[in-house]
mmCIF file of C-alpha atoms and ligand atoms in Angstrom:
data_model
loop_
_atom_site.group_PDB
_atom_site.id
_atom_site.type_symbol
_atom_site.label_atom_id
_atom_site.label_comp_id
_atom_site.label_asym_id
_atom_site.label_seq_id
_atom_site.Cartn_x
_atom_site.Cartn_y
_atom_site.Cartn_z
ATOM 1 C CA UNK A 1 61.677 -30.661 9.944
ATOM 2 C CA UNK A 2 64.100 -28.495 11.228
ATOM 3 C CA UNK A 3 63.397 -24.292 10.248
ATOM 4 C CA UNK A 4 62.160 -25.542 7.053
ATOM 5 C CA UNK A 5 58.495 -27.630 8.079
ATOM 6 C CA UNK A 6 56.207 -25.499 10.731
ATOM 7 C CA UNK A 7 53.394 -27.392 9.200
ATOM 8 C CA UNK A 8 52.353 -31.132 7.989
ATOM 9 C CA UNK A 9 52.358 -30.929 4.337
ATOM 10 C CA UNK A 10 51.792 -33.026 1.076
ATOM 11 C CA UNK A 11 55.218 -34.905 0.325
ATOM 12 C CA UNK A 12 56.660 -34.462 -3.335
ATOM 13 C CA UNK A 13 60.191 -34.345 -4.400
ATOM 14 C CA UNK A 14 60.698 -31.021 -3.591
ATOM 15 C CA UNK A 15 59.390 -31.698 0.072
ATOM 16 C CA UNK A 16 61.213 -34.650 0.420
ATOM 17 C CA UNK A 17 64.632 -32.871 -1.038
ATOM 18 C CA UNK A 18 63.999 -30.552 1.898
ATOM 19 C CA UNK A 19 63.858 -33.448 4.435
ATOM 20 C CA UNK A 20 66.764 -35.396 3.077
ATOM 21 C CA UNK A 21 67.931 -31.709 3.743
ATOM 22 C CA UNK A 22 67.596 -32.125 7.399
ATOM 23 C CA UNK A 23 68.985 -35.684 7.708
ATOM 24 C CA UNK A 24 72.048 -33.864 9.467
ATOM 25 C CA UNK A 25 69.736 -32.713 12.094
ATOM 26 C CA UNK A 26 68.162 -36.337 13.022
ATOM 27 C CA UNK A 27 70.391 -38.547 11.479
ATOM 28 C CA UNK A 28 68.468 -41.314 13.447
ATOM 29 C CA UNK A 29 64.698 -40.627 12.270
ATOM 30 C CA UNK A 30 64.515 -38.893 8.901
ATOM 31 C CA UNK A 31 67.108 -41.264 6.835
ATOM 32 C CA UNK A 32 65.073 -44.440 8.469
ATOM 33 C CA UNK A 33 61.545 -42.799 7.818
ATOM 34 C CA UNK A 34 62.327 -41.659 3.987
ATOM 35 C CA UNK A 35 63.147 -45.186 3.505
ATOM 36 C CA UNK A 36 59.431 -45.959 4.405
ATOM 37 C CA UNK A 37 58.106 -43.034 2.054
ATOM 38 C CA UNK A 38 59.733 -44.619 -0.903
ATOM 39 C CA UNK A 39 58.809 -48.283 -0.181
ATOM 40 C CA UNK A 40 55.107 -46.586 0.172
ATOM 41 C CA UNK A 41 55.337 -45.006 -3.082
ATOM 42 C CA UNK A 42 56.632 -47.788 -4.843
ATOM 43 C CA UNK A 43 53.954 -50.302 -3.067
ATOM 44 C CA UNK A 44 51.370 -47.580 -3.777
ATOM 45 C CA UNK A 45 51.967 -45.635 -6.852
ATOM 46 C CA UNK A 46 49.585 -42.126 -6.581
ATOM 47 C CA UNK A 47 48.850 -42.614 -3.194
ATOM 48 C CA UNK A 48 48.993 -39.123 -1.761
ATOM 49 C CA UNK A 49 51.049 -39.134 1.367
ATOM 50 C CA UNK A 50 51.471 -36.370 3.882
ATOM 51 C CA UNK A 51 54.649 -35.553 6.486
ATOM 52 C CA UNK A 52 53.851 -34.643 9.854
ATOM 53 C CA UNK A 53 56.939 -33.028 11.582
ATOM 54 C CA UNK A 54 57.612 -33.579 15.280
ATOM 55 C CA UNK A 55 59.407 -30.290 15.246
ATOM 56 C CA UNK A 56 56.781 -27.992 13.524
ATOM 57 C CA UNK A 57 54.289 -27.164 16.443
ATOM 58 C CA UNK A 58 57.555 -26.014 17.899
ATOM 59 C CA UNK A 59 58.517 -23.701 15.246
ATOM 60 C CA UNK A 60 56.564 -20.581 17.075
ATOM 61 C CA UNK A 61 58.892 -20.051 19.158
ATOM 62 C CA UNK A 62 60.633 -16.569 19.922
ATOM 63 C CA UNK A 63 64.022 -16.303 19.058
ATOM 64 C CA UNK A 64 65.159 -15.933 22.970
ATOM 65 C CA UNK A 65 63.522 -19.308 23.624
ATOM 66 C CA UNK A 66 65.249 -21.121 20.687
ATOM 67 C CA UNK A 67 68.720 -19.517 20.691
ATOM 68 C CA UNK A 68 71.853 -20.942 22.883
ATOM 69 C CA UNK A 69 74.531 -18.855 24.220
ATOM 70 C CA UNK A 70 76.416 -19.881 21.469
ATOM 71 C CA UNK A 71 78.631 -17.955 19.153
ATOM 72 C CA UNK A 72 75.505 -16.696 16.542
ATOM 73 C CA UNK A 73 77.604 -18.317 13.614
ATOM 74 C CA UNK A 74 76.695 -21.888 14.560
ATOM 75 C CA UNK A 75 73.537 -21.516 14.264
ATOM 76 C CA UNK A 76 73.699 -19.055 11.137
ATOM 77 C CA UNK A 77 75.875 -21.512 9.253
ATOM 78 C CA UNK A 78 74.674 -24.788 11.363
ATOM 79 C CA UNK A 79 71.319 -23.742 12.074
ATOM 80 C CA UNK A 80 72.134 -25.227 15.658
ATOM 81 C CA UNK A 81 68.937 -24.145 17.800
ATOM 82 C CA UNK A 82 66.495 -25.370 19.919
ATOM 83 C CA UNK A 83 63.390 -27.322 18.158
ATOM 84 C CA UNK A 84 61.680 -29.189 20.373
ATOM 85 C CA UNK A 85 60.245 -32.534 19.302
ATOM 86 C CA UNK A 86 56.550 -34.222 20.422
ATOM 87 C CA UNK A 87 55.261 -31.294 18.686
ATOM 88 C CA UNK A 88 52.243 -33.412 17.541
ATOM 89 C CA UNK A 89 51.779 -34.642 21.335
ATOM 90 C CA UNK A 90 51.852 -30.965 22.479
ATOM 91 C CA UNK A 91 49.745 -29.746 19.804
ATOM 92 C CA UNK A 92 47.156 -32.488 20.357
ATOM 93 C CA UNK A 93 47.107 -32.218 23.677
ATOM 94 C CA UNK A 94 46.785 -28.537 24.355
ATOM 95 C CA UNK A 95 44.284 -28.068 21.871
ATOM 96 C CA UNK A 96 42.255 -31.088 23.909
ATOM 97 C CA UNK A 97 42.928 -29.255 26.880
ATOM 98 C CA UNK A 98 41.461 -25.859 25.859
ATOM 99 C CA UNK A 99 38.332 -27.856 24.769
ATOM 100 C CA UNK A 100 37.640 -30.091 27.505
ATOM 101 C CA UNK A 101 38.065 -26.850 29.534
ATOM 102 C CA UNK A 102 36.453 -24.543 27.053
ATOM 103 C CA UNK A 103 38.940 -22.060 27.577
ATOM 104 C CA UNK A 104 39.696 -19.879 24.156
ATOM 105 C CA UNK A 105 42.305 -21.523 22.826
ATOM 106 C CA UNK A 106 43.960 -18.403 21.449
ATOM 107 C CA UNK A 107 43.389 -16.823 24.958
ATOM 108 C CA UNK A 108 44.783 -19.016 26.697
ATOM 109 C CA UNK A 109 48.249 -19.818 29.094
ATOM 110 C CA UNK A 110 48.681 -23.644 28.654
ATOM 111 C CA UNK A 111 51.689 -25.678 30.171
ATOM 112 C CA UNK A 112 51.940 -29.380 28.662
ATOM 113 C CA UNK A 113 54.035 -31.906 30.547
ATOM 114 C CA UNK A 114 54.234 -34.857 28.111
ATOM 115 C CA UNK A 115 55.867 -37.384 30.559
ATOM 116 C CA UNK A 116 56.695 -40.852 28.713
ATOM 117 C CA UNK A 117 60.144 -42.597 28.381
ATOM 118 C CA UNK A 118 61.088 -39.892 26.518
ATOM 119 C CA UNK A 119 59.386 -36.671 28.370
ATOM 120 C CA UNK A 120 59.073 -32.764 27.477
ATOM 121 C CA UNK A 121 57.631 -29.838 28.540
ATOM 122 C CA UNK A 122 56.206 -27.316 26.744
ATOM 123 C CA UNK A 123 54.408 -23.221 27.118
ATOM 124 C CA UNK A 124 51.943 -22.791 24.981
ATOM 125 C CA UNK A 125 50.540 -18.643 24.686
ATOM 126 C CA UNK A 126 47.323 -18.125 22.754
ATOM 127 C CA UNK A 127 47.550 -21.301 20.712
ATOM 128 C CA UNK A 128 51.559 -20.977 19.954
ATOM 129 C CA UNK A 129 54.192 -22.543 21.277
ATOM 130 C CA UNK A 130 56.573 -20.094 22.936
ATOM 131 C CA UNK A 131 58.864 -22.584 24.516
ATOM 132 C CA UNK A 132 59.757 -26.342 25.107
ATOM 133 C CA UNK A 133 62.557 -28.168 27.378
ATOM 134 C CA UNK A 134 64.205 -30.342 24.251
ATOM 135 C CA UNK A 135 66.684 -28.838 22.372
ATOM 136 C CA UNK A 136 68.876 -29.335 19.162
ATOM 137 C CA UNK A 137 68.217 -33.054 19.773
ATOM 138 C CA UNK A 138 65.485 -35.096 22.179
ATOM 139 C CA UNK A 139 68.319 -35.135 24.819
ATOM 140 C CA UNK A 140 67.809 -31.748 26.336
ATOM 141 C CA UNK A 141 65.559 -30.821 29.339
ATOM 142 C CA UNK A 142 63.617 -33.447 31.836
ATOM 143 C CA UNK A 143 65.441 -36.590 33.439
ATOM 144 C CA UNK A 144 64.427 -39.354 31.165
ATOM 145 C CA UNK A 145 63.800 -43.100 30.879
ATOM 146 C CA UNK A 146 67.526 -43.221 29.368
ATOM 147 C CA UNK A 147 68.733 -39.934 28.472
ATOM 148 C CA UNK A 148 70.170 -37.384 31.189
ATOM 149 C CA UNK A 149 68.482 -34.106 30.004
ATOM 150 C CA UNK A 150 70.061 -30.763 31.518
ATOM 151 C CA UNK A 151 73.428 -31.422 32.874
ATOM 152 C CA UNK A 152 76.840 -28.899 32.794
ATOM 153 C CA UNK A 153 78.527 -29.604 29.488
ATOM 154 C CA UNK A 154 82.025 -29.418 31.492
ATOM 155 C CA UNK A 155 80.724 -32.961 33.231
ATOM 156 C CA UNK A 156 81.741 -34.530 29.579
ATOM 157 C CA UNK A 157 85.513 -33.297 29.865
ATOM 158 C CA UNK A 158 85.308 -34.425 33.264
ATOM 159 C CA UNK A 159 83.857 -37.864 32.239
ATOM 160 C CA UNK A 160 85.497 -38.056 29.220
ATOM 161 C CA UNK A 161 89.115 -37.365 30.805
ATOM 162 C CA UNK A 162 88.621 -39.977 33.951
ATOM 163 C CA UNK A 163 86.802 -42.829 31.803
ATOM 164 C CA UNK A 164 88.814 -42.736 29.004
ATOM 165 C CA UNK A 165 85.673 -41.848 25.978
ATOM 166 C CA UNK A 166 85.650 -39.961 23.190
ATOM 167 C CA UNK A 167 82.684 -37.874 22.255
ATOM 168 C CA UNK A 168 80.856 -41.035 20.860
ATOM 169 C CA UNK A 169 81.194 -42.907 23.789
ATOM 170 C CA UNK A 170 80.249 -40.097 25.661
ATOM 171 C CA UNK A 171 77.182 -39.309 23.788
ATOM 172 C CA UNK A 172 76.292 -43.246 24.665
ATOM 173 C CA UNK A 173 76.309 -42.519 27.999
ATOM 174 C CA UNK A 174 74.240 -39.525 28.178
ATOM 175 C CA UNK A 175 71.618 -41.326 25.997
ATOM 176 C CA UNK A 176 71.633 -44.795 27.256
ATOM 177 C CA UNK A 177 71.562 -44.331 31.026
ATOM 178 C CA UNK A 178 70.364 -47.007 32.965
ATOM 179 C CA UNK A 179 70.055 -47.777 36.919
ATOM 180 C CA UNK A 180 66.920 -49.367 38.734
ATOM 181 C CA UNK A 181 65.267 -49.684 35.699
ATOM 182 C CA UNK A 182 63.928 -47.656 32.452
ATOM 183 C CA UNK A 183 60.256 -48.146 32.902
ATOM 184 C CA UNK A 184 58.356 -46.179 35.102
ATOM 185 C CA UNK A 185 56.502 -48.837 36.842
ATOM 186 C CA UNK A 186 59.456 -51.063 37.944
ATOM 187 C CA UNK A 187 61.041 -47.747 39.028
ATOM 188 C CA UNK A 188 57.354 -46.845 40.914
ATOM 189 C CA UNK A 189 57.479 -50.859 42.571
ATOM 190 C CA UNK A 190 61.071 -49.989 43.834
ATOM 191 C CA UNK A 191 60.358 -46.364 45.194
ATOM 192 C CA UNK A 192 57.426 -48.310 47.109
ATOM 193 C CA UNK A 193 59.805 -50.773 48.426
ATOM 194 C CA UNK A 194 61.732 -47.975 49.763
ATOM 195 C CA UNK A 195 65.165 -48.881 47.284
ATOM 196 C CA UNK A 196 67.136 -45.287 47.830
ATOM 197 C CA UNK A 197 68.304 -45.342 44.061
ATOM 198 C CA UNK A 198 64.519 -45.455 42.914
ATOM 199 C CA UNK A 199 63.772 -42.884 45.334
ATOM 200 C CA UNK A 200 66.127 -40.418 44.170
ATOM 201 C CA UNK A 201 65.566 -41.083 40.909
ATOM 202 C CA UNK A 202 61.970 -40.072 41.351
ATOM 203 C CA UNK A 203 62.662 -37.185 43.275
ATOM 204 C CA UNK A 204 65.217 -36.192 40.581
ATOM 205 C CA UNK A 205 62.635 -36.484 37.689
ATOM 206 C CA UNK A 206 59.350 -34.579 39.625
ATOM 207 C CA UNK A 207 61.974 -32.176 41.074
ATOM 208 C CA UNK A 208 63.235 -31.601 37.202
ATOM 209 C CA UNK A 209 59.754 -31.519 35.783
ATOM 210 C CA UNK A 210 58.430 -29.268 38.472
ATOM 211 C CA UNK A 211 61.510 -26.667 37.742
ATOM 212 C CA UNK A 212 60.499 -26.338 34.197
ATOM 213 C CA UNK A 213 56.403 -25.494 34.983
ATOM 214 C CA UNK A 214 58.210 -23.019 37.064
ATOM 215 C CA UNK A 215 60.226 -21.472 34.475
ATOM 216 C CA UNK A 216 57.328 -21.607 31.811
ATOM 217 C CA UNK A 217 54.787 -19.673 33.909
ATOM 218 C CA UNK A 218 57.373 -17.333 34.434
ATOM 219 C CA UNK A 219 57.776 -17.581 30.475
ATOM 220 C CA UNK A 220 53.660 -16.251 30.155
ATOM 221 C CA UNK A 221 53.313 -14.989 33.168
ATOM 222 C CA UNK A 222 51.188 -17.098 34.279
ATOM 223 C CA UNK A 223 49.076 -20.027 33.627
ATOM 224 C CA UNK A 224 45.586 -21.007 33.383
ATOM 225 C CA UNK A 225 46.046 -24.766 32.946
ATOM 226 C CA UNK A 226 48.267 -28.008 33.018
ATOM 227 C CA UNK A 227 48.576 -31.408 31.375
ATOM 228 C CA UNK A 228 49.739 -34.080 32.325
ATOM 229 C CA UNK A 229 50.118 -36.888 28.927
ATOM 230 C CA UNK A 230 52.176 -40.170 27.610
ATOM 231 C CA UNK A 231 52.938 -43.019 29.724
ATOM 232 C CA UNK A 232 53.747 -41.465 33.164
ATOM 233 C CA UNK A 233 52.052 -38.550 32.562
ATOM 234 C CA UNK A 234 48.655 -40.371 32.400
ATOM 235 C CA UNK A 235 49.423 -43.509 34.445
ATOM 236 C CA UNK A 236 51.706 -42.466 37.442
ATOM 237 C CA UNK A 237 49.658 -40.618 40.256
ATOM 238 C CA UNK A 238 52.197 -40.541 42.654
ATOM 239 C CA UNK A 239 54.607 -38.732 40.317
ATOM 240 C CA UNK A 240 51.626 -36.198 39.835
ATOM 241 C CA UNK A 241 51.515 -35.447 43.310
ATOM 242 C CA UNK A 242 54.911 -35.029 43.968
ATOM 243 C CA UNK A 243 54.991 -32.187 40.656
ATOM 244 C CA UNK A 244 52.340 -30.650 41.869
ATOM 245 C CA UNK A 245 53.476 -30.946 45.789
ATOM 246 C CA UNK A 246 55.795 -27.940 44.363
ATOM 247 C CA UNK A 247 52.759 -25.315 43.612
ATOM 248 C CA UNK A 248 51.379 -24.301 46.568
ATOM 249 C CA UNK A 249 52.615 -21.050 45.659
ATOM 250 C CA UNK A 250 50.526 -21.184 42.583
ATOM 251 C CA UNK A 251 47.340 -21.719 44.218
ATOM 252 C CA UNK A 252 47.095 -25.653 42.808
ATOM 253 C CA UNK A 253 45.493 -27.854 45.153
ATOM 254 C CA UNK A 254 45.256 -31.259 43.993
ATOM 255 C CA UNK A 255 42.061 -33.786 44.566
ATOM 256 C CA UNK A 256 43.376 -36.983 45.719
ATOM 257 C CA UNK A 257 41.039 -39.086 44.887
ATOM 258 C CA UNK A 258 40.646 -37.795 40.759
ATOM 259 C CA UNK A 259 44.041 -38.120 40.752
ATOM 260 C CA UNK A 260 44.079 -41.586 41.820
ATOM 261 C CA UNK A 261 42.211 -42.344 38.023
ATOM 262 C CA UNK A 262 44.415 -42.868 34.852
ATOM 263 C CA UNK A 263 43.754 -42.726 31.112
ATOM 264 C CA UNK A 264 40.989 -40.531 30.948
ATOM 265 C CA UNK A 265 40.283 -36.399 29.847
ATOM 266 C CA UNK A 266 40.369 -35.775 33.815
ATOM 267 C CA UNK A 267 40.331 -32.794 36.320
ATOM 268 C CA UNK A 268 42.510 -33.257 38.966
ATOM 269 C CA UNK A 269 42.620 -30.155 40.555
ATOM 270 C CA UNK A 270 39.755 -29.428 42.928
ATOM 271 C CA UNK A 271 37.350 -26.552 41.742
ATOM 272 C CA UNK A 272 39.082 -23.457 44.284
ATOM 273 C CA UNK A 273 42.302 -24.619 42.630
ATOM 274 C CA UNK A 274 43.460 -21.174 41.058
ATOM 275 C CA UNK A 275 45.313 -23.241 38.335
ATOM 276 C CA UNK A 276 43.124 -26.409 36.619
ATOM 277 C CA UNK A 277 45.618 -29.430 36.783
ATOM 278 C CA UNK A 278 43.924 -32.290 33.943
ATOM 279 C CA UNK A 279 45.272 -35.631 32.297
ATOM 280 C CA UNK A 280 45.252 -35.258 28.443
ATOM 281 C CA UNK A 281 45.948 -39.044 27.139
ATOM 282 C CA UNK A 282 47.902 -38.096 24.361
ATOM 283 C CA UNK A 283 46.803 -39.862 20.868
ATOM 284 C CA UNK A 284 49.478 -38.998 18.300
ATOM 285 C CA UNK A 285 48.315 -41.144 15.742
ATOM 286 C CA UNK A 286 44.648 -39.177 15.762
ATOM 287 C CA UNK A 287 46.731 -35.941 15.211
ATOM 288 C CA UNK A 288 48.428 -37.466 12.494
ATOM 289 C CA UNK A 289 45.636 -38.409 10.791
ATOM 290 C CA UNK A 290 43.645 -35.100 10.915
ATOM 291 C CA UNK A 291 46.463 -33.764 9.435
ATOM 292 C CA UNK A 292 46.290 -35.872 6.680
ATOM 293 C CA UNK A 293 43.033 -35.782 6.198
ATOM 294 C CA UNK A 294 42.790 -32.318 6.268
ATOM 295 C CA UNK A 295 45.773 -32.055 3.198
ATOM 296 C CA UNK A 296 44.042 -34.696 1.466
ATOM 297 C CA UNK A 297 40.738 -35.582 2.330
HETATM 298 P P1 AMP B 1 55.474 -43.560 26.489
HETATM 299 O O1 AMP B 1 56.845 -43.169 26.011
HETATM 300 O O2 AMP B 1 54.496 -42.438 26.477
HETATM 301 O O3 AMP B 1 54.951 -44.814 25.839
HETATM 302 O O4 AMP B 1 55.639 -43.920 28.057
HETATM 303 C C1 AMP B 1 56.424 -44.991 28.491
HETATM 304 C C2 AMP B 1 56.663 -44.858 29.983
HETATM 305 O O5 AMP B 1 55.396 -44.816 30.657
HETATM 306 C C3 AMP B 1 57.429 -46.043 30.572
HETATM 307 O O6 AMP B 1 58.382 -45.565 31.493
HETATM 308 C C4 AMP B 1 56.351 -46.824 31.270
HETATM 309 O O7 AMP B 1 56.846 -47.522 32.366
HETATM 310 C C5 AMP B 1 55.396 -45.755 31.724
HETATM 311 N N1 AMP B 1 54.078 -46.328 31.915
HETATM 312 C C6 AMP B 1 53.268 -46.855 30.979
HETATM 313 N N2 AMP B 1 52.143 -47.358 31.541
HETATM 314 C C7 AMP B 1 52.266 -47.160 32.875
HETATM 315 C C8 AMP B 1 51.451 -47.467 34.010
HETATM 316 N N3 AMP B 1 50.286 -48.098 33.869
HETATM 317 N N4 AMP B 1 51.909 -47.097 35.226
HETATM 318 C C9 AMP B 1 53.100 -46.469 35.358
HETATM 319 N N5 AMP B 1 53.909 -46.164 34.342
HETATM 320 C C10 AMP B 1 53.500 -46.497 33.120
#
């Protein structure tokens, strides 16, 4: 949706001008998913359909959260800034939160760790999103199933120069990693097995994810609560208590044996925890359809 969407709304042509718009900015999803709009209108003529932007729960943020150290004329004429994507997952998810803690919503410091093969992080102040680890493009932030998130830009000269790519082939790389494995629980079965690669790469993505709850409570200055969501988020307890391993500091103290369950709306901090630690399962398609169904219905 890029700066244009920071809400789901009723597609028409002029809508769908605007996303064909921002095909520059995900030249992977929108040009594939207004294929599927059209097919939908032709298959069902008058059917009212509604787009639901990945990017517009995002779209709160403060300009120091979304703007690079960039010359300001890239993203004046290229409207290169960060966006953030999962939006519906963070959305859903801290709005859960707030209710299965019934905290005030719009009172509220709320970190969500959506933690899947593709993983984010996101602050979320009084019900707005003031910050999230992806960028420009998904590729930004956490360690991921197969993309590198944060490294230093100058490693693609360096990379570039001694393997012989171009920016393609480097963009492959940094996108398509692969070692042990890109799923979670081989990369879990080969930690336990005590395989140094899966180790590191474990301590590498908790370490990562850990940084970034850092930096967002320093973002709100504080927090009141944390989700964990998506497929590691809400399946890997091991991972949880390595994250969480880092925030003694913070007051967390973890209850082993909630934190053993997975899949379930869940406490897992124990009640003199100064921070409440929970698992959100994330249900994207749900969001989706309240949005619809509150354009349409
Ligand atoms: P998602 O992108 O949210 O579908 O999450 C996919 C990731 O979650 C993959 O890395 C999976 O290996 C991981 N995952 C899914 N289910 C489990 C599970 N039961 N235990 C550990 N990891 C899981």
């Amino acid at each position: 949706g890029g700066e244009k969407f920071a809400q789901s709304v009723v597609l028409n042509e002029e809508v769908l001008a605007k996303v064909e718009e921002c095909n520059e900015l995900a030249p992977l999803h929108n040009p594939a998913n207004l294929i599927g709009i059209r097919v939908c209108q032709e298959l069902m003529p008058g059917v009212p359909m509604v787009g639901v932007f990945d990017t517009a729960f995002h779209q709160t943020m403060p300009q120091k959260a979304y703007l690079y150290g960039l010359p300001y004329e890239y993203y004046e004429k290229y409207k290169v800034r960060r966006y953030g994507f999962h939006g519906t997952s963070h959305s859903f998810v801290s709005k859960r939160l707030a209710e299965f803690l019934n905290l005030d919503y719009n009172n509220s410091r709320l970190i969500v760790a959506h933690l899947g093969n593709g993983a984010s992080i996101s602050a979320v102040l009084d019900g707005k999103c003031v910050d999230t680890s992806m960028g420009l493009t998904p590729l930004e932030g956490l360690v991921m199933g197969t993309r590198s998130g944060d490294i230093d830009p100058a490693i693609m000269e360096f990379i570039a120069k001694k393997e012989n790519l171009d920016i393609d082939g480097i963009m492959d790389v940094l996108n398509k990693i692969s070692g042990v494995s890109s799923d979670f629980r081989d990369l879990e079965a080969a930690y336990h097995e005590g395989n140094p690669r899966a180790i590191a790469a474990c301590e590498v993505f908790a370490y990562r994810v850990a940084k970034y709850i850092g930096a967002y409570v320093a973002a709100m200055n504080g927090v009141d609560a944390i989700a964990f969501t998506a497929g590691i988020g809400e399946n890997t307890s091991f991972i949880r208590e390595k994250i969480l391993a880092y925030f003694g500091y913070l007051g967390i103290t973890m209850d082993k044996e909630a934190n053993m369950v997975r899949g379930e709306d869940k406490i897992i901090s124990t009640p003199d925890s100064k921070v409440t630690v929970c698992i959100i399962p994330t249900n994207e398609e749900l969001a989706i359809a309240r949005e619809t169904v509150a354009l349409v219905g």
